[in-house]
Tab-separated table of C-alpha atoms in Angstrom:
chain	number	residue	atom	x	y	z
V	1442	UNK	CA	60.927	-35.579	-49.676
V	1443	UNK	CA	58.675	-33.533	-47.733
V	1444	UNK	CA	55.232	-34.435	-47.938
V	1445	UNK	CA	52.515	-31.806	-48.504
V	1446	UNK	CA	50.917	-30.397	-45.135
V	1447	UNK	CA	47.552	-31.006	-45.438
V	1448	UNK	CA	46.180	-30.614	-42.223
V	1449	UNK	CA	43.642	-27.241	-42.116
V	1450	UNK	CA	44.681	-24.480	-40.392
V	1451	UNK	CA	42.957	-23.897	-36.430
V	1452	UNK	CA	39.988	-22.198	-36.341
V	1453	UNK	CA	40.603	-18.795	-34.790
V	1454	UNK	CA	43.306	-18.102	-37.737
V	1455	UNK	CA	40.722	-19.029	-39.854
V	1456	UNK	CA	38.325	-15.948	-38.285
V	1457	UNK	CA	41.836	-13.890	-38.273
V	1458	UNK	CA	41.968	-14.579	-41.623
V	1459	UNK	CA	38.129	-13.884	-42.700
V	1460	UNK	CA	38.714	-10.604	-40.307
V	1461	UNK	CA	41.539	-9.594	-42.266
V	1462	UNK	CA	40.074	-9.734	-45.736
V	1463	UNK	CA	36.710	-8.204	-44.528
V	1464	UNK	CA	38.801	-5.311	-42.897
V	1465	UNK	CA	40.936	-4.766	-46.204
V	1466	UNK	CA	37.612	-4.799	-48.430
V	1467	UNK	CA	36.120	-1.523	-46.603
V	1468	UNK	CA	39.514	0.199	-48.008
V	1469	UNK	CA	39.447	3.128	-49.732
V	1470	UNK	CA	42.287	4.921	-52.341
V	1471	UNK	CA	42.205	8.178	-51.677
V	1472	UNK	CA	41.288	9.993	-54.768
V	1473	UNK	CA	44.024	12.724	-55.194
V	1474	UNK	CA	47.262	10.339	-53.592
V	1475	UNK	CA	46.839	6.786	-54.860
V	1476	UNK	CA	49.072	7.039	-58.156
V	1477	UNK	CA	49.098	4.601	-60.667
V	1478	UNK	CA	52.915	4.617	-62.513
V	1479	UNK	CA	53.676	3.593	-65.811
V	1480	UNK	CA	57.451	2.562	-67.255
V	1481	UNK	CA	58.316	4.879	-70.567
V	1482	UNK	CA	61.275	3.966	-72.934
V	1483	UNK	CA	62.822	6.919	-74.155
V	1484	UNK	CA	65.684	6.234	-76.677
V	1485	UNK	CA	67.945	3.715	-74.223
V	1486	UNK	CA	66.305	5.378	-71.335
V	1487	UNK	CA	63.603	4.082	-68.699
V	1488	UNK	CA	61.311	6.719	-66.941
V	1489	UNK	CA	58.501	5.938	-64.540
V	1490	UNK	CA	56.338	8.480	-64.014
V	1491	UNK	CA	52.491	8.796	-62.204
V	1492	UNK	CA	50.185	8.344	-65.152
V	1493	UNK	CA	47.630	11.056	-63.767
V	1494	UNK	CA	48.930	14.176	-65.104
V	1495	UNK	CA	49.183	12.300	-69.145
V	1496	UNK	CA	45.759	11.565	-68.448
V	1497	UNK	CA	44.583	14.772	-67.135
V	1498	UNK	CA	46.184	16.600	-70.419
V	1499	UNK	CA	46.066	14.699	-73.153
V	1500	UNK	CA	43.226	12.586	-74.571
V	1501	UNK	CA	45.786	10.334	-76.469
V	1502	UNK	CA	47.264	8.830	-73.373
V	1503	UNK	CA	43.982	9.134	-71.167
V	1504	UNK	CA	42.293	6.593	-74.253
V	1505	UNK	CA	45.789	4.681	-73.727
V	1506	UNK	CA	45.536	4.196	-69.757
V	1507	UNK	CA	41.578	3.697	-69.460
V	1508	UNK	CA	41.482	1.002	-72.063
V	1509	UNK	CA	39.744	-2.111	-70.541
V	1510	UNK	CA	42.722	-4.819	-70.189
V	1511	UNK	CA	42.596	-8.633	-69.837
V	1512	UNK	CA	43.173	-10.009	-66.678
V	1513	UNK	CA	47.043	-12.251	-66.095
V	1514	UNK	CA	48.533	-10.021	-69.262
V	1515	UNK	CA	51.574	-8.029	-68.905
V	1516	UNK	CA	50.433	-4.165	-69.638
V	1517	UNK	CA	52.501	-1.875	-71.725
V	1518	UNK	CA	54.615	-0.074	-69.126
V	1519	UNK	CA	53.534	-2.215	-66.144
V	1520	UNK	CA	57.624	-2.687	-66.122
V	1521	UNK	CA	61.172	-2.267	-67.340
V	1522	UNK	CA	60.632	-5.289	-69.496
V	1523	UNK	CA	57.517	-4.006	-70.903
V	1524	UNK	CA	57.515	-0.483	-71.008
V	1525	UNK	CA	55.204	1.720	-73.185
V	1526	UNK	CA	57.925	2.935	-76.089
V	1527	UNK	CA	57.836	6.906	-77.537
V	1528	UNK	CA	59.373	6.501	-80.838
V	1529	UNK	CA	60.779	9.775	-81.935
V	1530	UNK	CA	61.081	11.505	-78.947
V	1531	UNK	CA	64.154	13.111	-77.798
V	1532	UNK	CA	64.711	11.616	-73.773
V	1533	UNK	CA	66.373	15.183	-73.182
V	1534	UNK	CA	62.580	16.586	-74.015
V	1535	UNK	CA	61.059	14.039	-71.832
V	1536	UNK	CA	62.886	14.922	-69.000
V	1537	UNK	CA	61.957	18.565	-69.213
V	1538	UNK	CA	58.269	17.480	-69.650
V	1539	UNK	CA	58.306	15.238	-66.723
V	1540	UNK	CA	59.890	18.055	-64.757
V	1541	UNK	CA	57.328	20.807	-65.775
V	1542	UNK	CA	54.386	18.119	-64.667
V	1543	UNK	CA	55.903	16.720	-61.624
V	1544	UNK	CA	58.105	19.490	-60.631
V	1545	UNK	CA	59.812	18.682	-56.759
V	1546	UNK	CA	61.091	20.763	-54.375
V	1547	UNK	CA	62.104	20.954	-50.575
V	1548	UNK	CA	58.875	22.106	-48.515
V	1549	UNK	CA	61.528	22.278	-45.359
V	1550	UNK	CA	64.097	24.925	-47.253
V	1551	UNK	CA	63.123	28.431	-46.472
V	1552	UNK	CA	65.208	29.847	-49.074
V	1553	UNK	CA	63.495	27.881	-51.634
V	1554	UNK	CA	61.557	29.797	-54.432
V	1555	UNK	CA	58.434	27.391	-53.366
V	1556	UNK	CA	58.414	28.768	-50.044
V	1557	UNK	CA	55.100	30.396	-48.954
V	1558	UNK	CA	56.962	32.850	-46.535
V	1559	UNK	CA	59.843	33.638	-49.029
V	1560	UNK	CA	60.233	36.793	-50.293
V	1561	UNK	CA	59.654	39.374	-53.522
V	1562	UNK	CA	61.181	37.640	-56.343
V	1563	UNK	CA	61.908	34.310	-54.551
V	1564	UNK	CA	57.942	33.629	-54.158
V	1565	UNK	CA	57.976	32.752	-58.225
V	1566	UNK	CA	58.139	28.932	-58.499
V	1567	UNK	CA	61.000	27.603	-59.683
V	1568	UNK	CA	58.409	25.852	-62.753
V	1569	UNK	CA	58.329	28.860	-63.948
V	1570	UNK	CA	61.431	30.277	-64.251
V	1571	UNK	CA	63.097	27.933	-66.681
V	1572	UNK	CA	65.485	28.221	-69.465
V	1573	UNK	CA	63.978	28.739	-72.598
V	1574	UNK	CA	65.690	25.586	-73.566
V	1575	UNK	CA	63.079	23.477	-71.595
V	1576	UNK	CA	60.330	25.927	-72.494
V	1577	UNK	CA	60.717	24.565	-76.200
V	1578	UNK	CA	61.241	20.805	-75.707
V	1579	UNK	CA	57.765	21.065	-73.722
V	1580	UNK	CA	56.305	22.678	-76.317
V	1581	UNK	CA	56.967	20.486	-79.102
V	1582	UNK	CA	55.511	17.625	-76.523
V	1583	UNK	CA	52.761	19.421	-75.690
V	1584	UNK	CA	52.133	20.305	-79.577
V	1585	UNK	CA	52.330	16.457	-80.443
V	1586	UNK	CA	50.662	14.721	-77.685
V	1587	UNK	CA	47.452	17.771	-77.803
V	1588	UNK	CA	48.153	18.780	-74.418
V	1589	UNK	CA	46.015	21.936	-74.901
V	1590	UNK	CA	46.346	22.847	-71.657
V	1591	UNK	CA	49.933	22.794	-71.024
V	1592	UNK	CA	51.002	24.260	-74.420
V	1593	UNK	CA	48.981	27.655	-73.660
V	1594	UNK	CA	50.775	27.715	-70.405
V	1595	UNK	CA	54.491	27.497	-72.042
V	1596	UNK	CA	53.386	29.809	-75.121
V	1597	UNK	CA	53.880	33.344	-73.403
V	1598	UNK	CA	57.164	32.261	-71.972
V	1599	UNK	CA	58.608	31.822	-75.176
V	1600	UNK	CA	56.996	34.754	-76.642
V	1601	UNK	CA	58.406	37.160	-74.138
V	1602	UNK	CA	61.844	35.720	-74.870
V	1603	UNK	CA	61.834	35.140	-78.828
V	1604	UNK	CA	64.699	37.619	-79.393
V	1605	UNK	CA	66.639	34.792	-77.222
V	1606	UNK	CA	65.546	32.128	-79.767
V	1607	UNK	CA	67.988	32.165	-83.263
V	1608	UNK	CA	66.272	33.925	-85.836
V	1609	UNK	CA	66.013	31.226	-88.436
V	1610	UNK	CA	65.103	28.705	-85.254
V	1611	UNK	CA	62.187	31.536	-84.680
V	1612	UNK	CA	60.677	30.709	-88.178
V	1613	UNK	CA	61.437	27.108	-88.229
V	1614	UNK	CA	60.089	26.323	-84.526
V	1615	UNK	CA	56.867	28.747	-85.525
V	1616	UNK	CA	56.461	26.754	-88.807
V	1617	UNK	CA	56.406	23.539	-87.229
V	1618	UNK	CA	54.810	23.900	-83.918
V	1619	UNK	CA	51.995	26.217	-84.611
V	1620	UNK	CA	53.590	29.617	-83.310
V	1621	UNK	CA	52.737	32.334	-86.114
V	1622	UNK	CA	54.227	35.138	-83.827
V	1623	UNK	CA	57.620	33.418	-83.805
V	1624	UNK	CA	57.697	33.018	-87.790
V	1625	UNK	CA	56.484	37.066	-87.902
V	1626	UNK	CA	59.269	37.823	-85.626
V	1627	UNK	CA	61.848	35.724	-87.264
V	1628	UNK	CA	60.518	37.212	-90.414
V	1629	UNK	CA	60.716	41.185	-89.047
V	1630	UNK	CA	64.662	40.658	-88.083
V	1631	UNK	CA	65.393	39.400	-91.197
V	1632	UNK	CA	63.872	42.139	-93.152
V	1633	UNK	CA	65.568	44.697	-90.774
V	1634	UNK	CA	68.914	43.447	-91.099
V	1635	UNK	CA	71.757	44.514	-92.744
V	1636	UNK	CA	72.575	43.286	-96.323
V	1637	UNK	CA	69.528	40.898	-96.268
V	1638	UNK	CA	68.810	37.373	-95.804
V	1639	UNK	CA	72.816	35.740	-95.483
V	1640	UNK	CA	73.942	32.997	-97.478
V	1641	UNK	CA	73.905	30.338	-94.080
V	1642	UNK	CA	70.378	31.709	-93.884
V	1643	UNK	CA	68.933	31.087	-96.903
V	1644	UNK	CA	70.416	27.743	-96.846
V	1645	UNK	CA	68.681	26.769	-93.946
V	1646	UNK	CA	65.242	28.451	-94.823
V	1647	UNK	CA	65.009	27.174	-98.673
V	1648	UNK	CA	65.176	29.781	-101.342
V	1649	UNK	CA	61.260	30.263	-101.969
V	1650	UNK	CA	60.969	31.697	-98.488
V	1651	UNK	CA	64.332	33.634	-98.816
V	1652	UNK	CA	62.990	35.234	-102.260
V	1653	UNK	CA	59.629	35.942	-100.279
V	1654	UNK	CA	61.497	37.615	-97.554
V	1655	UNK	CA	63.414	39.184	-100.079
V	1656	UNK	CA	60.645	41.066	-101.807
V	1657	UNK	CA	58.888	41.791	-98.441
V	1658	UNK	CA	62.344	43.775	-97.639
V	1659	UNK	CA	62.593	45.218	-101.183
V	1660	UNK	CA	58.698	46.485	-101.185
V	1661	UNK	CA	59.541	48.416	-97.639
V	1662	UNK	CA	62.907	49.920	-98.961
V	1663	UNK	CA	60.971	51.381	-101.543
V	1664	UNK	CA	57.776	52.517	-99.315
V	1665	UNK	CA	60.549	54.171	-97.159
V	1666	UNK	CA	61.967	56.904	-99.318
V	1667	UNK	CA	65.301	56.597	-97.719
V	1668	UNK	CA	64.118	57.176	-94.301
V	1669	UNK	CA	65.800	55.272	-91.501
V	1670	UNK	CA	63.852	53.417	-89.036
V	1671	UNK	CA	63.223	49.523	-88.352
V	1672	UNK	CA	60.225	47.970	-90.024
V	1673	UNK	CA	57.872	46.861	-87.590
V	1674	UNK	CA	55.765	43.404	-87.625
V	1675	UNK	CA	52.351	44.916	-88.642
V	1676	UNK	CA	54.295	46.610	-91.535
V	1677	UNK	CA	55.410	43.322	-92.572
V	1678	UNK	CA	52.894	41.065	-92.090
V	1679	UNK	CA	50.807	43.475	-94.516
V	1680	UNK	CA	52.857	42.740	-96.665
V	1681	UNK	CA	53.413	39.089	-96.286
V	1682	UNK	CA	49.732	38.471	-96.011
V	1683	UNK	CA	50.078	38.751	-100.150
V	1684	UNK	CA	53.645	37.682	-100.907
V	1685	UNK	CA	52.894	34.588	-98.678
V	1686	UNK	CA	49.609	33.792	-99.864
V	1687	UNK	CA	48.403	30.419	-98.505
V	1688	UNK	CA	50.605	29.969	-95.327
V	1689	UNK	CA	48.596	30.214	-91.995
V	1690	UNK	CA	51.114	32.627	-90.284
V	1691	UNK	CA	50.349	35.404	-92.085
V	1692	UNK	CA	46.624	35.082	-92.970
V	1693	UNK	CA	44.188	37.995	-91.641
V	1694	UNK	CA	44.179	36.813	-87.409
V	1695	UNK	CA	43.677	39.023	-84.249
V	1696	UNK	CA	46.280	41.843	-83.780
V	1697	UNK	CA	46.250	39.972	-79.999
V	1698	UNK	CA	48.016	37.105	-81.797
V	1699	UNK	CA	51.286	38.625	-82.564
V	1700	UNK	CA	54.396	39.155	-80.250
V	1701	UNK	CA	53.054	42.212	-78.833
V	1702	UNK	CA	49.854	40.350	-78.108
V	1703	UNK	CA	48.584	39.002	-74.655
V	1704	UNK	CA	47.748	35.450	-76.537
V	1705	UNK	CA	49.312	32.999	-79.106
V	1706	UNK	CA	47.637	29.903	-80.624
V	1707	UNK	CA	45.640	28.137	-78.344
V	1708	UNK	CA	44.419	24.675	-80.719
V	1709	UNK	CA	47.636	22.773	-80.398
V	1710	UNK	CA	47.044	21.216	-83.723
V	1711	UNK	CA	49.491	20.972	-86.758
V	1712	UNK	CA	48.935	22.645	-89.977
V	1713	UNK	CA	49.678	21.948	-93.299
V	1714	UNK	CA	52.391	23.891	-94.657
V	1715	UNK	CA	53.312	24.884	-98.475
């Protein structure tokens, strides 16, 4: 066996040493580029991802990251083995998030939208210009984990492409994510169209709203004396305000908040629904 060297090391690697430390002590991390990472399990996926932008937009991961932590102990999402686990959450969504809040791009390709020098309708960053697919799975992130900021941002892209969005998927993604434009949109086409609320529909939407609808449409029929035109959405939220009497998208708001509006719901928080 080999013994253990205990013989101490020469004296000028000893000052090399002392030098070295002394030297690495007057180091700074740069504020903006020193990123701390975190490892996220998504369904049977692993992600790592900088933790600055989660802290920067939502208070429940900023309390998560800036808790004090025990020296020696294996943090949540320090690794694969341990990573921080978002129960629930579709990996698909995650993805798109991640994308929208780290989004990458070749500074060296001319012809790419990010391009200073690139022209007219190439000059719009590609973040912006994304399916409305990946608009919604950041909302419903955005919505859960109170990323105020971030949600505003994705609103107006899905309100200037909710006749894209299923009608019945208008009312149910409104419902549930805080969107009252979407529900009076979904609600408008289904007044306007012919022979009513389908039997599919009404399936998916529960009879009490299909009845509600229902009346809305039979209450305009009447008002319209056999005159053809569409209903419009201030002509049926009027009416909705009464026939759906406790439910948050059609109480008395701003004429700004519906789809011709410049704004949408700006809180981020989820309502109770009857």
């Amino acid at each position: 066996m080999r013994g253990i060297d205990t013989k101490e090391k020469p004296a000028s690697q000893r000052l090399q040493s002392a030098s070295a430390e002394t030297e690495r002590a007057q180091w700074t991390r740069n504020m903006a580029f020193y990123w701390e990472t975190s490892v996220f399990l998504v369904e049977d996926e692993l992600f790592r991802a900088p933790r600055y932008q989660f802290i920067n937009h939502s208070d429940t991961f900023k309390a998560m990251f800036t808790l004090p932590q025990a020296e020696n102990t294996n943090v949540e999402g320090s690794s694969d083995d341990n990573p921080i686990r978002l129960q629930g959450i579709s990996k698909l969504d995650f993805e798109r998030l991640l994308q929208y809040m780290y989004p990458t791009y070749d500074i060296t390709d001319n012809k790419s939208p990010w391009s200073r020098f690139s022209r007219s309708s190439r000059n719009i960053p590609p973040v912006l210009t994304r399916p409305l697919e990946d608009w919604i799975s950041i909302l419903k992130l955005s919505t859960i984990w109170f990323m105020t900021d971030i949600r505003n941002q994705v609103i107006p892209r899905i309100i200037e492409r909710h006749l894209q969005i299923d009608v019945i998927e208008r009312i149910t993604l409104g419902r549930k994510y805080d969107l009252p434009a979407l529900v009076t949109s979904g609600v408008t086409s289904l007044v306007n169209q012919d022979g009513g609320v389908s039997e599919d529909q009404a399936e998916a939407l529960g009879w009490d709203t299909t009845l509600r609808i229902q009346w809305i449409r039979d209450k305009l029929l009447t008002d319209r004396l056999g005159r053809s035109y569409a209903f419009g959405e201030s002509q049926v939220r009027s009416i909705a305000e009464n026939i759906f009497q406790g439910e948050w998208s059609f109480s008395k708001l701003p004429k700004r908040n519906s789809i011709s509006g410049s704004s949408e719901f700006t809180t981020g928080r989820q309502r109770a629904w009857n």
